[in-house]
Short mmCIF file of C-alpha atoms in Angstrom, two decimals:
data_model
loop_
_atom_site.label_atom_id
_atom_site.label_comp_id
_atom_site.label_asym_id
_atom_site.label_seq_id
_atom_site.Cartn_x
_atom_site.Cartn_y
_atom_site.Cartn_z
CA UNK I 1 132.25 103.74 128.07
CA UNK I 2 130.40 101.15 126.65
CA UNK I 3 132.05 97.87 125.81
CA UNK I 4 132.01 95.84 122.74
CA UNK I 5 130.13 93.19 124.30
CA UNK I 6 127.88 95.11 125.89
CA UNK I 7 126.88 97.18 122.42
CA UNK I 8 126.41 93.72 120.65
CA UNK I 9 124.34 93.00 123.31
CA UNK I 10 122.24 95.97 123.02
CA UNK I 11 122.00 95.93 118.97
CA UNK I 12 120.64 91.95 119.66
CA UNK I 13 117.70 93.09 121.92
CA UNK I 14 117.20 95.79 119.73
CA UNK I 15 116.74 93.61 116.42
CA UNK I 16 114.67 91.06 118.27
CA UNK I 17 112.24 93.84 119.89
CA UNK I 18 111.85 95.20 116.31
CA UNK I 19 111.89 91.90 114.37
CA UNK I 20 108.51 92.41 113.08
CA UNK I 21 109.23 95.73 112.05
CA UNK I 22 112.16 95.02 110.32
CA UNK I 23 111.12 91.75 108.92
CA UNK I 24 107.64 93.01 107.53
CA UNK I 25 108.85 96.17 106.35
CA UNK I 26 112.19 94.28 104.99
CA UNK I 27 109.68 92.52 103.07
CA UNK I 28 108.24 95.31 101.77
CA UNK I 29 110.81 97.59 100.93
CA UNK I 30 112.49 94.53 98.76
CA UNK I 31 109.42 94.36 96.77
CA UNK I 32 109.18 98.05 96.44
CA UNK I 33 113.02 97.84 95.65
CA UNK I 34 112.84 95.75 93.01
CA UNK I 35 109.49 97.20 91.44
CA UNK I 36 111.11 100.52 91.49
CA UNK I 37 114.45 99.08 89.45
CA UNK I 38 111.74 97.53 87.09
CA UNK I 39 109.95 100.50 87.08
CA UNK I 40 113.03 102.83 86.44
CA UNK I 41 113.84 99.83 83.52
CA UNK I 42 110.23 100.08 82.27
CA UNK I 43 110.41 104.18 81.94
CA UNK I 44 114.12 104.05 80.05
CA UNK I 45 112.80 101.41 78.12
CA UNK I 46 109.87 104.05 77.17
CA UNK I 47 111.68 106.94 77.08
CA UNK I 48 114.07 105.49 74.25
CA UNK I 49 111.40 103.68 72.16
CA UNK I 50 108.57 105.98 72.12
CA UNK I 51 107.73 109.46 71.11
CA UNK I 52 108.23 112.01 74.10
CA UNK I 53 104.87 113.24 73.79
CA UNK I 54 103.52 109.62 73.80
CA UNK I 55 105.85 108.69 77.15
CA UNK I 56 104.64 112.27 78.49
CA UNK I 57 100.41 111.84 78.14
CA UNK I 58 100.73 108.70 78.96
CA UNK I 59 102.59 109.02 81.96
CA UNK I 60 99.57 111.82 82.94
CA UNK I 61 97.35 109.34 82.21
CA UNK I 62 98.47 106.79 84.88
CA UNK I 63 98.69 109.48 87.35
CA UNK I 64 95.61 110.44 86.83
CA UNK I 65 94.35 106.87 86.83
CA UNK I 66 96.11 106.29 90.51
CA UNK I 67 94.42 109.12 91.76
CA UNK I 68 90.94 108.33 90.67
CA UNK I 69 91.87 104.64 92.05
CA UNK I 70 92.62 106.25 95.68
CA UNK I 71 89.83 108.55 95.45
CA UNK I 72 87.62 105.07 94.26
CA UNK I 73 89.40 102.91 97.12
CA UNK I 74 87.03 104.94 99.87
CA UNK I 75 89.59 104.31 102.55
CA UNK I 76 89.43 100.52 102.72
CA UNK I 77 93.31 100.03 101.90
CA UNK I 78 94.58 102.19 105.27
CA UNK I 79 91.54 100.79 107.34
CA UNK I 80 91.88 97.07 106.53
CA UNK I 81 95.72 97.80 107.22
CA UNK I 82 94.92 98.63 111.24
CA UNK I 83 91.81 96.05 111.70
CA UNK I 84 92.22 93.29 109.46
CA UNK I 85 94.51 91.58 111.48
CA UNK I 86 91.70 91.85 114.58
CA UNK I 87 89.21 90.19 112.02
CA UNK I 88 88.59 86.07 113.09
CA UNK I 89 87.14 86.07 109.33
CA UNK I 90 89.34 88.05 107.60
CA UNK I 91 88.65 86.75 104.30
CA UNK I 92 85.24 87.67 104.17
CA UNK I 93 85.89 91.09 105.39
CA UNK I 94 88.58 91.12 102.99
CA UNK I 95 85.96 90.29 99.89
CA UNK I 96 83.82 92.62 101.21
CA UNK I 97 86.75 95.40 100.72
CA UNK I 98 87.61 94.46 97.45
CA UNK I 99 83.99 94.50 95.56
CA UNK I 100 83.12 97.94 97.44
CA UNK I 101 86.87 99.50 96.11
CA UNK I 102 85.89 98.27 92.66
CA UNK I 103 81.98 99.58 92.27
CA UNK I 104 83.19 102.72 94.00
CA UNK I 105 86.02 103.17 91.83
CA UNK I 106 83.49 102.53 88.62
CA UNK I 107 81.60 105.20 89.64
CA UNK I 108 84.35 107.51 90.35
CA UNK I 109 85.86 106.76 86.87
CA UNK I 110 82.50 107.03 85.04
CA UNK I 111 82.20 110.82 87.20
CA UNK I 112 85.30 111.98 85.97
CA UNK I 113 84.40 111.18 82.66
CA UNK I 114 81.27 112.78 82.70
CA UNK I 115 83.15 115.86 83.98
CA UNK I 116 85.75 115.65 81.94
CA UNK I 117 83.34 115.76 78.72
CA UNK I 118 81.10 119.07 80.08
CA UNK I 119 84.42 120.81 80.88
CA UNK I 120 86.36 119.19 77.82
CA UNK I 121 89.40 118.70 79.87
CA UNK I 122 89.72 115.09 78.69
CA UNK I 123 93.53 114.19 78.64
CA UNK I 124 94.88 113.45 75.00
CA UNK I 125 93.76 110.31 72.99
CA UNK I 126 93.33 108.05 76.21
CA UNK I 127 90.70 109.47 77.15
CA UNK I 128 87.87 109.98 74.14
CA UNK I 129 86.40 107.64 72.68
CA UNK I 130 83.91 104.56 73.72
CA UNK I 131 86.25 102.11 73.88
CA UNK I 132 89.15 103.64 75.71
CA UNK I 133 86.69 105.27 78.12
CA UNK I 134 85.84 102.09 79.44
CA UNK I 135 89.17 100.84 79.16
CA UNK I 136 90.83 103.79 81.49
CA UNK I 137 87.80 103.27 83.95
CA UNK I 138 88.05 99.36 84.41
CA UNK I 139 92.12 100.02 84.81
CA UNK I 140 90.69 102.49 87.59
CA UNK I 141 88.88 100.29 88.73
CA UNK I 142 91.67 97.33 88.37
CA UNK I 143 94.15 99.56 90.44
CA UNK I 144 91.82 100.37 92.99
CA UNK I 145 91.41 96.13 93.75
CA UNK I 146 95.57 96.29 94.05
CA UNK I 147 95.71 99.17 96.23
CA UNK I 148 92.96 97.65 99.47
CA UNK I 149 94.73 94.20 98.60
CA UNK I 150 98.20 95.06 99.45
CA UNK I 151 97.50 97.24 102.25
CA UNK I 152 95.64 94.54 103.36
CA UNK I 153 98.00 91.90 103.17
CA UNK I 154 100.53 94.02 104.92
CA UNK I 155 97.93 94.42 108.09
CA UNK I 156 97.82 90.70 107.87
CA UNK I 157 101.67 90.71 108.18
CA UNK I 158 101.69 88.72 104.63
CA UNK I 159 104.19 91.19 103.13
CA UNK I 160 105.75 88.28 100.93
CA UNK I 161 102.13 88.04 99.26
CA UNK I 162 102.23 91.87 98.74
CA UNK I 163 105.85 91.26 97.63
CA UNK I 164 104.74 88.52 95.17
CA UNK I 165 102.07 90.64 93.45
CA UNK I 166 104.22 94.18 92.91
CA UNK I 167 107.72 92.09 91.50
CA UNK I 168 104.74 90.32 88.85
CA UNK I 169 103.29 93.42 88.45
CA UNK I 170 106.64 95.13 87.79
CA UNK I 171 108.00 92.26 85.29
CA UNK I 172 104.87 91.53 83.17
CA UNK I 173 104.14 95.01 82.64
CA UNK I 174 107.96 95.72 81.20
CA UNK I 175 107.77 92.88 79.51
CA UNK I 176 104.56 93.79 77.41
CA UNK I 177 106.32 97.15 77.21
CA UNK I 178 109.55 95.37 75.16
CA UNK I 179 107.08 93.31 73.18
CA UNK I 180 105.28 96.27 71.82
CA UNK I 181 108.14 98.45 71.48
CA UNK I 182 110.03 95.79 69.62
CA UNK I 183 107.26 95.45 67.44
CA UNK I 184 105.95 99.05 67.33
CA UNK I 185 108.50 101.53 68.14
CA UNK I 186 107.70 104.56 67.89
CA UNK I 187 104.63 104.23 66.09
CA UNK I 188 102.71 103.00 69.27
CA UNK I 189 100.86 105.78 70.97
CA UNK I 190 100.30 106.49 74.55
CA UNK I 191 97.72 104.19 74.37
CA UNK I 192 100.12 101.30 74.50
CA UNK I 193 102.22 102.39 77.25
CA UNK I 194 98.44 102.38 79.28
CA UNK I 195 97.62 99.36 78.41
CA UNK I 196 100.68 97.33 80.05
CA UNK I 197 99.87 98.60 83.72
CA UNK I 198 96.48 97.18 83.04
CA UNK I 199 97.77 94.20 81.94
CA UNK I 200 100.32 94.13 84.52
CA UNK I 201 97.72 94.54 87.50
CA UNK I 202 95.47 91.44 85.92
CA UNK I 203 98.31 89.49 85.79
CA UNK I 204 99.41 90.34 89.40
CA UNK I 205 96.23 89.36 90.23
CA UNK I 206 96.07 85.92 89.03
CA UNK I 207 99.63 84.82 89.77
CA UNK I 208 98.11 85.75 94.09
CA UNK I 209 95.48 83.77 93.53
CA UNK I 210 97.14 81.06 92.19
CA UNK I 211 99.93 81.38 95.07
CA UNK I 212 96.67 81.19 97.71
CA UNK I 213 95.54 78.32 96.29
CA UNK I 214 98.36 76.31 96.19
CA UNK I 215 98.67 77.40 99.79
CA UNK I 216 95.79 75.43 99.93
CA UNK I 217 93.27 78.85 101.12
CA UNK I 218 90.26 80.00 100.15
CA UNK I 219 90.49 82.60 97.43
CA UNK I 220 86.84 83.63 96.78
CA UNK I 221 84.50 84.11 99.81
CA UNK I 222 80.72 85.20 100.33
CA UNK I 223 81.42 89.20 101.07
CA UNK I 224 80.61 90.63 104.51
CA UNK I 225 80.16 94.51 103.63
CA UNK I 226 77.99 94.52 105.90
CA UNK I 227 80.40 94.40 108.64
CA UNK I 228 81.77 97.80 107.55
CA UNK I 229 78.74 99.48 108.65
CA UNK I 230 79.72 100.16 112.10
CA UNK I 231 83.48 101.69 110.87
CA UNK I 232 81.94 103.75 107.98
CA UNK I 233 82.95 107.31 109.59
CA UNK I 234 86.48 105.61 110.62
CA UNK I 235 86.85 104.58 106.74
CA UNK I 236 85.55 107.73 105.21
CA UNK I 237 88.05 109.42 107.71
CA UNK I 238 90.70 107.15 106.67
CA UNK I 239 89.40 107.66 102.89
CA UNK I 240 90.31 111.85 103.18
CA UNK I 241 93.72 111.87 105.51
CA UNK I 242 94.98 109.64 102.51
CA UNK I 243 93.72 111.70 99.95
CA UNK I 244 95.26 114.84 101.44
CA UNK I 245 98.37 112.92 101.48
CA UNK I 246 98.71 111.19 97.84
CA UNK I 247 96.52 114.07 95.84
CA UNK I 248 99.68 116.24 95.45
CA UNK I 249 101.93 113.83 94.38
CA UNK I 250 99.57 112.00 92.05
CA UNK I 251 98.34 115.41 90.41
CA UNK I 252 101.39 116.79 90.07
CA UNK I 253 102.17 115.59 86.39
CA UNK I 254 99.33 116.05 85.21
CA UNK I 255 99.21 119.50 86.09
CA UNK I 256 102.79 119.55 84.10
CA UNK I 257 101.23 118.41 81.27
CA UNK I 258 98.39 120.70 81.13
CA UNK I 259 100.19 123.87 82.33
CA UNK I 260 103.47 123.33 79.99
CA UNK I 261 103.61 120.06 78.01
CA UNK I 262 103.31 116.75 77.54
CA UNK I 263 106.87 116.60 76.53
CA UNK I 264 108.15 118.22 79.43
CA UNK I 265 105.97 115.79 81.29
CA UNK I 266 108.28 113.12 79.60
CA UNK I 267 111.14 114.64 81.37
CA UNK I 268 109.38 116.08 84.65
CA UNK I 269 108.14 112.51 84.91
CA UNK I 270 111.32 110.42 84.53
CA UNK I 271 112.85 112.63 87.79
CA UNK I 272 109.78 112.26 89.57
CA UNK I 273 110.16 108.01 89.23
CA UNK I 274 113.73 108.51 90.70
CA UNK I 275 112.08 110.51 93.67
CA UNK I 276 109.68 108.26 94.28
CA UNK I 277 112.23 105.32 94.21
CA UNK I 278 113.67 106.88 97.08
CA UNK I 279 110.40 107.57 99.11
CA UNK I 280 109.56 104.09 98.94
CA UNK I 281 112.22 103.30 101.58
CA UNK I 282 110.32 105.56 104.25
CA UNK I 283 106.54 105.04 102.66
CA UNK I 284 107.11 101.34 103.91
CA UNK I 285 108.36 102.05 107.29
CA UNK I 286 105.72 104.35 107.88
CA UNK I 287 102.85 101.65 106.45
CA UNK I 288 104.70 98.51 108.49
CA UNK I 289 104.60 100.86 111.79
CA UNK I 290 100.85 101.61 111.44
CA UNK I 291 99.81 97.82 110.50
CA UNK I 292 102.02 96.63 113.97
CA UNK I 293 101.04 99.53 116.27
CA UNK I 294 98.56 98.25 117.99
CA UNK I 295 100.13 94.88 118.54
CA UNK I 296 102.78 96.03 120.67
CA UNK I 297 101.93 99.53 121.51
CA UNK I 298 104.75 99.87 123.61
CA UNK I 299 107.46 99.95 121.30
CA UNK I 300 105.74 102.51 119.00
CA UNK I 301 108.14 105.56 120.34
CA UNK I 302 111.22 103.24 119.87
CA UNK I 303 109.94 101.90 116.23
CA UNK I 304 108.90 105.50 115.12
CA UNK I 305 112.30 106.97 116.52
CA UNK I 306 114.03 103.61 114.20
CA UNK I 307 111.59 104.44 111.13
CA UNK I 308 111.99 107.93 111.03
CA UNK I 309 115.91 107.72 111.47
CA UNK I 310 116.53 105.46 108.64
CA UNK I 311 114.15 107.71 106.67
CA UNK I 312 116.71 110.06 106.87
CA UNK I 313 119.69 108.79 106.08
CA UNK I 314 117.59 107.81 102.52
CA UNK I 315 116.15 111.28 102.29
CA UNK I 316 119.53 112.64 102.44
CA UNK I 317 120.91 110.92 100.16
CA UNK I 318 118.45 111.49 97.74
CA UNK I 319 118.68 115.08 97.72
CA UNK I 320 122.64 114.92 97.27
CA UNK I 321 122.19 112.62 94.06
CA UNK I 322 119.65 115.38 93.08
CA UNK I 323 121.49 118.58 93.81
CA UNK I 324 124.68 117.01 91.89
CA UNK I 325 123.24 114.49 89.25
CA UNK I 326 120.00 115.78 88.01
CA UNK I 327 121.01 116.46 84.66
CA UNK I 328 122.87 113.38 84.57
CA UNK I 329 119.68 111.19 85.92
CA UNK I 330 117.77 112.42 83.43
CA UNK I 331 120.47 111.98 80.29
CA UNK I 332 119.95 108.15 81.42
CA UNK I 333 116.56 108.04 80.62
CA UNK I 334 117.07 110.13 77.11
CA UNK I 335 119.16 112.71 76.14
CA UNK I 336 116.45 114.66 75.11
CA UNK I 337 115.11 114.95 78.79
CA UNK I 338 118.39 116.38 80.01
CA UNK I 339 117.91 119.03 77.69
CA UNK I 340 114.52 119.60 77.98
CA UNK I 341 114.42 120.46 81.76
CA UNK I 342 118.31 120.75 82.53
CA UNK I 343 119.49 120.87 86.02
CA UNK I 344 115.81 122.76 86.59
CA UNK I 345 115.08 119.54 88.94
CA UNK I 346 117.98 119.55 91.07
CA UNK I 347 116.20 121.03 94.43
CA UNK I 348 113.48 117.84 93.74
CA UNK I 349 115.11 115.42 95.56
CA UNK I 350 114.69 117.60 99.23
CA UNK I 351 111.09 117.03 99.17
CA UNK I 352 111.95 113.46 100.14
CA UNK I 353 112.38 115.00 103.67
CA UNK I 354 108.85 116.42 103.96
CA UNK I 355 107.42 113.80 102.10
CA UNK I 356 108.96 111.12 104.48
CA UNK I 357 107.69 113.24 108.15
CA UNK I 358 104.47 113.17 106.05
CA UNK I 359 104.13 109.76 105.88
CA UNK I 360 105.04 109.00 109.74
CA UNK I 361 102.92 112.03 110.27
CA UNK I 362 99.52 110.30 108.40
CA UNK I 363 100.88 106.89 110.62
CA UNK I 364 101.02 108.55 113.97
CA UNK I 365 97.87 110.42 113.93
CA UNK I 366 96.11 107.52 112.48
CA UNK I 367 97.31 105.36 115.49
CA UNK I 368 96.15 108.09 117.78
CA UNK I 369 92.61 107.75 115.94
CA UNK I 370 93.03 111.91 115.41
CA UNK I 371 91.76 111.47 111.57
CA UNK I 372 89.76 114.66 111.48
CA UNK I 373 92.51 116.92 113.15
CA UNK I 374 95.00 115.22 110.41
CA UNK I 375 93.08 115.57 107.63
CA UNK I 376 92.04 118.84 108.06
CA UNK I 377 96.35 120.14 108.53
CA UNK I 378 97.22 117.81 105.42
CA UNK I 379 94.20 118.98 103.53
CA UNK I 380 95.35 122.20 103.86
CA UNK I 381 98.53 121.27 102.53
CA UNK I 382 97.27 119.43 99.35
CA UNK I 383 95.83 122.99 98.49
CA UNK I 384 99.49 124.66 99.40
CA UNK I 385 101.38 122.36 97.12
CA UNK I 386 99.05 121.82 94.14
CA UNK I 387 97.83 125.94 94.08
CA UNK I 388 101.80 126.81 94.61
CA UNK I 389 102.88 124.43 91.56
CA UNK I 390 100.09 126.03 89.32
CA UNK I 391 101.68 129.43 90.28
CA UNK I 392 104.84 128.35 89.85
CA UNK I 393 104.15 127.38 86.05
CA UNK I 394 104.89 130.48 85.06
CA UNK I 395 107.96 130.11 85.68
CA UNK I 396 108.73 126.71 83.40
CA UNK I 397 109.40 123.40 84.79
CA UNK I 398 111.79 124.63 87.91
CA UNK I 399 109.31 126.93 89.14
CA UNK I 400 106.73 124.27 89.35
CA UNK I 401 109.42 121.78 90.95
CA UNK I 402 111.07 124.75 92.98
CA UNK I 403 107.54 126.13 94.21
CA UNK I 404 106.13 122.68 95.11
CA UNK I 405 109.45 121.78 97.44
CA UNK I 406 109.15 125.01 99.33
CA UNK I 407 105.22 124.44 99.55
CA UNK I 408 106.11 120.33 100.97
CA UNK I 409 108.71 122.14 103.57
CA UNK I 410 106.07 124.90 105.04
CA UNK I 411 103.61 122.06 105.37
CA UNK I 412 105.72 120.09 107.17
CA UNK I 413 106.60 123.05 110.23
CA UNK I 414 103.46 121.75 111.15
CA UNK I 415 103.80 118.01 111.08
CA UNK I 416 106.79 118.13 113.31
CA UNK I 417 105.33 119.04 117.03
CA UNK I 418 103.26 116.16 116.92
CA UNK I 419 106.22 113.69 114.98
CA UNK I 420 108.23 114.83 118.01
CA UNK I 421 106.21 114.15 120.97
CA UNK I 422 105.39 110.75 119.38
CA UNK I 423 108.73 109.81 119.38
CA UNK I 424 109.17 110.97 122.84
CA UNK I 425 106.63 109.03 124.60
CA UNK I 426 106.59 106.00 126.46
CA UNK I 427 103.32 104.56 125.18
CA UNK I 428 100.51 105.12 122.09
CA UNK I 429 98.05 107.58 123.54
CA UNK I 430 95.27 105.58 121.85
CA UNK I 431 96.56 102.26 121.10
CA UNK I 432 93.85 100.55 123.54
CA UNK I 433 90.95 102.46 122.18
CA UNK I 434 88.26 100.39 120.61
CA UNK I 435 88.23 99.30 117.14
CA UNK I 436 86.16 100.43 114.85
CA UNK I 437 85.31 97.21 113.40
CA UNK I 438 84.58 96.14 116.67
CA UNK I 439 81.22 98.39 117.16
CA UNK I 440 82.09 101.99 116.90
CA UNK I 441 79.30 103.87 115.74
CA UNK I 442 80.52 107.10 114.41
CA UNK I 443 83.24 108.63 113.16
CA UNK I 444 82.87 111.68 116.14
CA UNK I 445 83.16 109.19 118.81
CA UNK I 446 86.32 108.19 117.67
CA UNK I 447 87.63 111.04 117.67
CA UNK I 448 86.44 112.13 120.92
CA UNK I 449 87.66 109.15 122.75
CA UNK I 450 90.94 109.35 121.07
CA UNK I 451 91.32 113.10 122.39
CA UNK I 452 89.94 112.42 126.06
CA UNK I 453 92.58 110.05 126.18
CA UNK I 454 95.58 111.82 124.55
CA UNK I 455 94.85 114.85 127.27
CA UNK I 456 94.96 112.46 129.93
CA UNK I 457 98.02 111.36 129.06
CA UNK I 458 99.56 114.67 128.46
CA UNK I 459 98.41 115.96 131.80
#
């Protein structure tokens, strides 16, 4: 039997072989922590000042503005994450990330709007004339900038940065929201509501570079894009297995509001910011394990094992306060909600397990440089989940919720083989493989060099 000493002396080597986990993605998941209790402030504050249709399109609308964001972001978030830290000039390469995110992410805005007006599938008011046209595609645009820079900053290990930005983000934003409902009430339209993330993200934005500079660093650099050139298949393969990963999630109310309501939005919407409270525990496990896995490749098994663990125990816990409390989390946010949707969300909070393997799932295979193999299993599931929540429409609110959490579950049967023997092994497969950045050519030879080594190792 082990002694006392002897486990104190095993739970010390164990914290100082995973001290940059923990630290880094301590880091993190206080900054996600406290956004998501100014979030969850910010959307009560909305729920009981504005109308429910207002709170619902707008909360579409900045769905549908993170997704056009990622899809704008080409991949350079998750790839500066793994090489940045490699990078002897990483602020440079870093510039270089940042101006492609936001002309992509211009373009994709301006595509969507051209599709939106030939289909006329624009959403509501905030989307539809001049002005707010360019308004929603600059806060695309905007979000995309945020999204490469904090993934960056946690490959550079500078979670507190990251930290910085999100908590400013979080604060300015709810306060704008207080000003104008104060002022407005319930007069204010959706419109409103969009306009303090914007707001929010500029002033995020400014209070970095002000932190940088009084850091005495460089804040503006001549951009190197072309160093990307080399990495462009890695990227664009970086750019999908994300994509197949956040589409779901990010469509998901919008497809609420377009199927049933914008008012049942309002209430679908308020759950789904309690659910995604809880994923952020396991999101930034996964994203400090990928950004540290090829410093120590070593203790990958050991740190996955750790991560995914501790994922749990949050996952569970979710799904309990779901199952019995639904009704009740929902009453919080407005009374109106609770009866709106009823304890029709109360099997939500169990997709926090499949979302969570998904997440470790997207970090192992990208450490194992097996992007195309990935992408194609989670794009697969992006269809499941969105085509089974459009069926399940039919059915109201729970049998989009209901059908989506079964959809997440079946996807993830397939994730687990490969979580598994991750966990199991004594070394990364492909943690010495070549970087990208360094002078790989093509996305294909990534891949195959990634695969001739994971079969040696199996055999």
């Amino acid at each position: 039997m082990m002694t006392v000493s002897a486990a104190m002396t095993k739970a010390r080597n164990l914290l100082i072989d995973q001290a940059v986990l923990l630290l880094n993605a301590g880091l993190l998941g206080l900054g996600t922590l406290m956004t998501a209790v100014l979030g969850f402030v910010y959307w009560w504050f909305a729920a009981r000042s504005f109308s429910t249709e207002a709170v619902g399109l707008a909360a579409a609308a900045i769905s549908l503005m993170n997704l056009l964001a990622n899809l704008g972001e080409v991949g350079l978030g998750p790839f500066l994450m793994g090489e940045i830290g490699r990078q002897k000039r990483a602020g440079p390469f870093l510039t270089g990330a940042l101006l492609a995110a936001f002309s992509a992410s211009i373009m994709v805005g301006l595509i969507y709007l051209a599709v939106a007006a030939f289909t006329s599938t624009q959403l509501g008011s905030i989307v539809g004339s001049s002005a707010t046209d360019l308004f929603f595609v600059g806060a695309c645009a905007l979000t995309a900038v945020t999204l490469v820079l904090d993934q960056a900053l946690v490959g550079l290990l500078q979670s507190g940065l990251q930290l910085a930005r999100n908590v400013v983000f979080a604060a300015s934003k709810l306060l704008l929201l207080v000003a104008l409902g104060l002022t407005l009430g319930r007069a204010s339209s959706e419109l409103a509501i969009f306009t303090t993330w914007f707001t929010g993200q500029l002033a995020s934005l400014v209070v970095v570079a002000g932190l940088l500079v009084y850091a005495g660093r460089r804040v503006f650099h001549r951009p190197e894009i072309h160093a990307f050139r080399p990495a462009l298949g890695q990227v664009f393969g970086h750019h999908t297995l994300s994509i197949a990963v956040q589409a779901p999630a990010l469509l998901l109310p919008f497809v609420v509001t377009v199927m049933l309501s914008a008012e049942i939005n309002a209430a679908f919407y308020a759950a789904w910011t309690v659910l995604n409270v809880a994923l952020l525990v396991p999101a930034s496990l996964a994203s400090v394990l990928f950004a540290i896995a090829f410093r120590e490749p070593e203790l990958f098994p050991a740190r996955l094992r750790l991560s995914l663990g501790l994922s749990m125990l949050v996952c569970a816990a979710a799904a309990l306060a779901f199952l019995f409390l639904s009704r009740f989390m929902l009453w919080i946010f407005n009374p109106a909600y609770a009866v709106i949707a009823g304890n029709s969300l109360q099997f939500l909070g169990f997709a926090a397990f499949g979302m969570a393997l998904k997440y470790h799932y997207l970090a192992v295979q990208r450490v194992r440089r097996r992007l195309g193999f990935a992408t194609l299993v989670l794009t697969g599931g992006a269809v499941l989940e969105i085509a089974v929540a459009v069926g399940g429409a039919q059915f109201g609110i729970a049998g989009t919720a209901n059908f989506w959490v079964i959809a997440v579950f079946l996807e993830c049967l397939l994730l687990c083989p490969a979580l598994y023997w991750a966990a199991r092994r004594t070394g990364t497969p492909s943690a010495t493989a070549p970087s990208a950045a360094d002078g790989v050519s093509t996305y294909g030879n990534v891949l195959d060099k990634a695969d001739q080594i994971g079969i040696a190792s199996r055999a």
